[in-house]
Backbone as CSV, one residue per row, in Angstrom:
resi,resn,N_x,N_y,N_z,CA_x,CA_y,CA_z,C_x,C_y,C_z
1,UNK,-4.710,-69.798,-65.392,-4.247,-70.067,-66.772,-5.128,-70.268,-67.896
2,UNK,-5.622,-70.450,-69.009,-6.903,-71.045,-69.654,-5.994,-71.316,-71.206
3,UNK,-5.899,-72.955,-70.426,-6.001,-73.353,-71.767,-6.552,-74.980,-72.766
4,UNK,-5.916,-74.456,-74.128,-7.560,-75.966,-74.202,-5.756,-76.869,-75.267
5,UNK,-7.324,-77.761,-75.747,-6.380,-78.556,-76.159,-6.473,-78.528,-77.748
6,UNK,-6.383,-79.188,-78.829,-6.319,-79.198,-79.981,-6.906,-77.814,-80.267
7,UNK,-8.325,-77.914,-81.656,-8.930,-76.395,-82.246,-10.188,-75.765,-81.351
8,UNK,-9.710,-74.767,-81.389,-10.721,-73.818,-80.482,-10.777,-73.163,-81.926
9,UNK,-12.193,-72.581,-81.810,-12.753,-72.254,-82.865,-13.364,-70.218,-82.656
10,UNK,-13.177,-69.972,-83.376,-12.374,-68.337,-83.604,-12.860,-67.594,-84.891
11,UNK,-13.163,-66.230,-84.506,-13.540,-65.885,-85.730,-12.080,-65.711,-86.524
12,UNK,-12.048,-65.974,-88.321,-11.553,-65.845,-89.286,-11.098,-64.146,-88.915
13,UNK,-9.581,-64.192,-89.113,-9.087,-63.282,-88.921,-9.045,-62.887,-87.683
14,UNK,-8.806,-63.330,-86.770,-8.697,-63.060,-85.587,-6.803,-63.162,-84.903
15,UNK,-5.826,-63.588,-85.411,-4.721,-63.103,-85.902,-3.680,-62.516,-85.981
16,UNK,-4.979,-61.795,-87.109,-4.336,-60.346,-87.090,-4.164,-59.359,-86.716
17,UNK,-5.233,-59.399,-85.296,-5.048,-58.142,-84.504,-4.117,-58.132,-83.980
18,UNK,-3.627,-58.869,-83.851,-2.245,-58.941,-82.915,-1.170,-59.275,-83.835
19,UNK,-0.940,-58.522,-84.619,-0.059,-58.109,-85.684,0.812,-59.676,-86.603
20,UNK,-0.171,-60.688,-86.285,0.674,-62.058,-87.219,-0.309,-62.184,-88.433
21,UNK,-0.105,-63.654,-88.701,-0.208,-63.938,-90.035,-1.139,-65.486,-89.906
22,UNK,-2.294,-64.823,-90.681,-3.507,-66.660,-90.599,-1.867,-67.696,-91.099
23,UNK,-2.730,-68.989,-89.999,-2.160,-69.662,-90.430,-2.710,-70.849,-91.765
24,UNK,-2.232,-71.152,-92.425,-3.054,-71.884,-93.220,-3.785,-73.165,-92.539
25,UNK,-4.619,-73.966,-93.382,-6.059,-74.437,-93.034,-5.881,-75.674,-92.464
26,UNK,-5.085,-76.350,-93.062,-4.456,-78.106,-92.787,-2.853,-77.361,-91.359
27,UNK,-2.657,-76.149,-91.119,-1.434,-76.086,-89.849,-2.078,-76.089,-88.458
28,UNK,-1.232,-77.080,-87.761,-1.772,-77.425,-86.420,-1.592,-75.777,-85.763
29,UNK,-2.802,-75.599,-84.365,-2.934,-74.493,-84.106,-3.226,-74.811,-82.564
30,UNK,-2.133,-75.832,-81.744,-2.029,-75.802,-80.590,-1.658,-74.563,-80.285
31,UNK,-1.961,-74.651,-78.092,-1.481,-72.996,-77.751,-0.481,-72.852,-76.619
32,UNK,0.335,-74.084,-77.341,1.619,-73.845,-76.167,2.458,-73.046,-76.058
33,UNK,1.864,-72.022,-76.280,2.840,-70.517,-76.898,4.160,-70.469,-76.733
34,UNK,4.333,-72.203,-77.477,5.505,-70.630,-78.722,5.920,-69.778,-79.411
35,UNK,5.170,-69.510,-79.794,5.310,-68.571,-80.695,4.295,-67.105,-80.425
36,UNK,3.822,-67.451,-79.037,3.019,-66.317,-78.453,4.352,-65.189,-78.593
37,UNK,2.674,-64.471,-78.948,3.313,-62.600,-78.361,2.380,-61.033,-78.268
38,UNK,2.672,-60.800,-77.193,1.710,-59.899,-76.252,1.009,-58.446,-77.576
39,UNK,0.886,-58.020,-77.604,-0.685,-57.540,-78.185,0.535,-56.227,-78.297
40,UNK,0.831,-55.927,-79.646,1.779,-53.788,-80.063,1.270,-53.193,-79.306
41,UNK,2.021,-52.865,-77.874,1.701,-50.569,-77.735,1.435,-49.569,-78.537
42,UNK,0.985,-48.891,-78.516,1.118,-47.362,-79.474,2.357,-47.292,-78.600
43,UNK,1.941,-45.614,-79.580,3.736,-45.038,-78.891,3.674,-44.524,-78.079
44,UNK,2.811,-43.983,-77.509,2.264,-43.342,-75.950,1.360,-44.218,-74.779
45,UNK,1.624,-44.753,-75.173,1.567,-46.205,-74.056,1.977,-46.798,-73.226
46,UNK,1.510,-47.581,-72.883,2.958,-48.209,-71.386,2.009,-49.372,-71.052
47,UNK,2.937,-50.199,-70.429,2.575,-51.156,-70.493,1.473,-51.101,-68.653
48,UNK,1.131,-50.378,-68.296,0.796,-50.385,-67.088,-0.787,-49.301,-67.134
49,UNK,-0.929,-49.450,-68.683,-1.650,-48.416,-69.476,-2.597,-50.090,-69.503
50,UNK,-1.834,-50.471,-70.247,-2.452,-51.419,-70.780,-3.180,-52.686,-70.124
51,UNK,-2.302,-52.621,-68.575,-2.757,-53.400,-67.313,-4.311,-52.452,-66.886
52,UNK,-4.641,-51.405,-66.456,-5.171,-50.744,-65.665,-6.057,-51.246,-67.023
53,UNK,-6.457,-51.148,-68.148,-7.273,-50.681,-69.227,-8.189,-52.638,-69.124
54,UNK,-7.095,-53.766,-68.774,-7.867,-55.068,-68.985,-8.333,-54.848,-67.621
55,UNK,-7.688,-54.078,-66.647,-8.372,-54.560,-65.047,-9.615,-53.566,-65.061
56,UNK,-9.636,-52.932,-65.693,-11.227,-52.112,-65.910,-12.431,-53.159,-66.639
57,UNK,-11.610,-53.861,-68.110,-12.918,-54.631,-68.241,-13.289,-56.015,-67.671
58,UNK,-11.633,-56.562,-67.052,-12.480,-57.588,-66.007,-13.839,-57.095,-64.783
59,UNK,-13.258,-56.091,-64.426,-14.196,-55.311,-63.497,-15.543,-55.827,-64.058
60,UNK,-15.514,-54.733,-65.011,-16.666,-54.723,-66.003,-17.457,-55.790,-66.035
61,UNK,-16.373,-56.888,-66.362,-17.571,-58.337,-66.795,-18.068,-58.917,-65.558
62,UNK,-16.587,-58.624,-64.477,-18.078,-59.313,-62.717,-19.110,-58.641,-62.246
63,UNK,-19.353,-56.899,-63.160,-20.078,-56.829,-62.692,-21.754,-57.812,-63.001
64,UNK,-21.182,-57.289,-64.643,-22.211,-57.541,-65.671,-22.544,-59.078,-65.178
65,UNK,-21.369,-59.929,-64.817,-21.958,-61.086,-63.848,-23.360,-61.248,-62.675
66,UNK,-22.790,-60.054,-61.494,-23.390,-60.187,-60.754,-22.404,-60.733,-59.775
67,UNK,-21.125,-60.690,-59.737,-20.423,-60.645,-58.979,-19.299,-59.244,-58.642
68,UNK,-20.664,-59.191,-57.022,-19.936,-57.570,-57.030,-18.865,-57.688,-55.841
69,UNK,-18.247,-58.566,-55.141,-16.891,-58.521,-54.903,-15.867,-57.972,-55.264
70,UNK,-15.454,-59.482,-56.363,-14.555,-58.951,-57.469,-14.271,-58.331,-58.281
71,UNK,-16.230,-57.713,-58.752,-16.203,-56.212,-59.533,-15.152,-55.613,-58.654
72,UNK,-15.687,-54.816,-57.772,-14.914,-54.060,-55.884,-13.582,-54.135,-56.508
73,UNK,-13.023,-55.065,-56.446,-11.338,-55.966,-55.996,-11.197,-54.938,-57.615
74,UNK,-12.129,-55.722,-58.825,-11.325,-54.692,-59.639,-11.115,-52.733,-60.616
75,UNK,-12.174,-52.768,-59.832,-12.121,-51.585,-60.379,-11.493,-51.113,-58.701
76,UNK,-10.914,-51.412,-57.406,-10.048,-50.082,-57.185,-8.742,-50.353,-57.616
77,UNK,-8.678,-51.805,-57.981,-7.228,-52.195,-58.295,-7.063,-50.667,-59.595
78,UNK,-7.896,-51.112,-60.038,-7.758,-50.508,-61.590,-7.525,-49.093,-61.416
79,UNK,-7.895,-48.455,-60.523,-8.325,-46.833,-59.249,-7.105,-47.026,-59.134
80,UNK,-6.011,-47.190,-58.306,-4.870,-47.609,-57.431,-3.974,-47.640,-58.585
81,UNK,-3.902,-48.310,-60.082,-2.798,-48.508,-60.650,-3.083,-46.633,-61.798
82,UNK,-4.210,-46.339,-62.568,-4.556,-45.268,-62.797,-4.144,-44.060,-61.721
83,UNK,-3.836,-44.102,-60.915,-3.179,-43.255,-60.461,-2.154,-42.619,-59.808
84,UNK,-1.193,-44.563,-60.809,-0.147,-43.901,-60.273,0.661,-43.803,-61.377
85,UNK,-0.108,-43.696,-63.107,0.510,-43.597,-63.891,-0.024,-41.475,-64.230
86,UNK,1.358,-41.721,-64.709,1.556,-40.328,-65.166,1.641,-40.005,-66.250
87,UNK,1.707,-40.654,-67.654,2.138,-41.062,-68.333,0.548,-40.723,-69.337
88,UNK,0.088,-41.563,-68.328,-2.154,-41.279,-69.024,-3.476,-41.510,-67.938
89,UNK,-3.415,-40.258,-67.097,-3.301,-40.272,-66.256,-5.072,-40.143,-66.114
90,UNK,-5.589,-40.008,-65.319,-7.305,-40.657,-65.566,-7.704,-39.275,-65.496
91,UNK,-9.672,-39.210,-66.567,-9.770,-37.812,-66.466,-10.472,-37.921,-66.089
92,UNK,-11.297,-37.026,-65.065,-12.180,-36.432,-64.291,-13.624,-37.471,-64.312
93,UNK,-14.772,-36.549,-65.391,-14.728,-37.817,-66.319,-15.191,-39.460,-65.516
94,UNK,-14.067,-39.621,-65.897,-13.547,-41.481,-66.036,-13.768,-41.708,-64.292
95,UNK,-13.212,-41.424,-63.905,-12.635,-40.834,-62.054,-14.202,-40.970,-61.632
96,UNK,-15.391,-39.856,-61.432,-16.390,-40.090,-61.010,-16.603,-40.711,-61.806
97,UNK,-16.965,-41.582,-62.651,-18.316,-42.461,-62.886,-17.681,-43.957,-62.449
98,UNK,-15.858,-43.759,-62.763,-15.999,-45.310,-61.813,-16.364,-45.337,-60.475
99,UNK,-15.995,-43.957,-59.216,-16.372,-44.004,-57.710,-18.073,-44.452,-57.890
100,UNK,-18.366,-43.727,-59.300,-19.801,-44.589,-58.651,-20.162,-46.104,-59.316
101,UNK,-18.780,-46.238,-60.256,-18.951,-47.652,-60.593,-18.563,-49.022,-58.705
102,UNK,-18.176,-48.285,-58.376,-16.999,-48.762,-57.285,-18.469,-48.767,-55.944
103,UNK,-19.710,-47.030,-55.661,-20.111,-47.283,-54.177,-21.692,-48.589,-54.781
104,UNK,-21.767,-48.982,-56.003,-22.648,-49.352,-56.215,-22.180,-50.779,-56.031
105,UNK,-21.035,-51.052,-56.455,-20.777,-52.266,-56.230,-20.611,-52.502,-54.196
106,UNK,-20.343,-51.966,-53.961,-19.783,-51.820,-52.407,-20.901,-51.898,-52.584
107,UNK,-22.158,-51.112,-52.030,-23.630,-51.149,-52.234,-24.472,-52.750,-52.548
108,UNK,-23.773,-53.739,-53.207,-24.513,-54.569,-53.791,-23.788,-55.833,-52.716
109,UNK,-22.405,-55.492,-52.400,-21.790,-56.642,-51.932,-22.678,-56.774,-50.882
110,UNK,-23.116,-54.861,-49.538,-24.244,-55.167,-48.428,-25.522,-55.732,-48.554
111,UNK,-25.704,-56.078,-49.249,-27.044,-56.946,-49.517,-26.461,-58.331,-49.487
């Protein structure tokens, strides 16, 4: 887990994205987690769908950073999670794209 102490510079309005009100400029902005809330889910969205989206994003970050083995792990994990998701299954196009990315990462790992 990433933790900080002191003030962290972020773009104004970031709390609004998570349904929170902005704090006054003089208020303490620590990250103890006492008032943290998870992002709200859409009406037809499950926790598993959110997890899958995060896994895909992590895989993309690793791929773009040149960490093939890590990207491969997260792409495969993403597919496994989406295979079990009956509420919002993966489209054929997205599955094909992800399979292509997995193949690229497998080739990269072999190098």
